[in-house]
Amino acid sequence: MHEDFIREVLARHPGRACITCSFQAEDMVVLDALRKLRPDIPVLFLDTGYHFLETYQYRDRMTSQWQLNLVNLQPELSR
């Protein structure tokens, strides 16, 4: 059922879709379903500089394993 919803959203916005992801459990479920339909979808990660080291390690591991199109976004001003 969620795949039908994802297909509908992708069809409404062809070529313009992306997903924001903090690599938490709930994000990974949606990302997994989405990447099966659009493996090249941009995955936006807001790097605040306040994430735990384990979050960065997990992000990097999953980016490699799933061959994600990761876009690491950082603020203009650092913490």
XYZ file of C-alpha atoms in Angstrom:
79
model
C 0.000 0.000 0.000
C 2.746 2.497 0.851
C 4.391 1.727 -2.500
C 1.203 2.825 -4.277
C 1.324 6.124 -2.403
C 4.999 6.605 -3.257
C 4.325 5.855 -6.930
C 1.512 8.415 -6.925
C 3.727 11.118 -5.410
C 6.556 10.373 -7.848
C 4.137 10.531 -10.783
C 2.891 13.965 -9.677
C 6.406 15.377 -9.490
C 8.476 13.615 -12.146
C 12.174 14.377 -11.871
C 11.676 16.711 -8.897
C 11.321 14.336 -5.967
C 13.838 13.898 -3.157
C 13.759 12.614 0.395
C 15.141 14.113 3.578
C 16.673 11.546 5.866
C 18.248 11.635 9.320
C 18.977 7.892 9.137
C 16.666 7.065 12.030
C 14.535 3.893 12.006
C 11.358 5.513 10.644
C 13.313 7.254 7.860
C 14.977 4.030 6.781
C 11.646 2.257 6.226
C 10.451 4.991 3.869
C 13.855 5.309 2.192
C 13.997 1.567 1.546
C 10.590 1.589 -0.154
C 11.421 4.711 -2.151
C 14.843 3.595 -3.352
C 13.316 0.392 -4.751
C 11.190 2.552 -7.043
C 13.728 5.337 -7.697
C 17.262 4.136 -6.869
C 18.742 7.482 -7.966
C 16.508 9.663 -5.781
C 18.471 12.400 -3.998
C 18.717 11.675 -0.263
C 19.155 14.954 1.623
C 20.980 14.785 4.954
C 21.057 17.943 7.051
C 24.459 17.867 8.719
C 24.025 20.120 11.724
C 27.345 19.121 13.243
C 25.498 17.791 16.287
C 24.933 14.178 15.185
C 26.435 11.310 17.117
C 29.472 9.645 15.544
C 27.376 6.483 15.165
C 24.843 8.388 13.064
C 27.566 9.448 10.617
C 28.963 5.912 10.520
C 25.525 4.438 9.859
C 24.798 7.071 7.181
C 28.055 6.255 5.435
C 27.541 2.489 5.691
C 23.996 2.637 4.315
C 25.013 5.078 1.572
C 27.604 2.565 0.439
C 25.454 -0.558 0.812
C 22.408 0.908 -0.880
C 24.393 3.078 -3.326
C 22.438 6.143 -2.274
C 22.554 9.464 -4.068
C 23.447 11.253 -0.815
C 23.412 15.047 -0.711
C 25.066 16.249 2.488
C 23.713 19.705 3.374
C 25.590 21.924 5.806
C 24.637 25.349 7.134
C 26.630 28.373 6.032
C 27.587 29.051 9.638
C 29.056 26.207 11.623
C 28.152 25.581 15.213
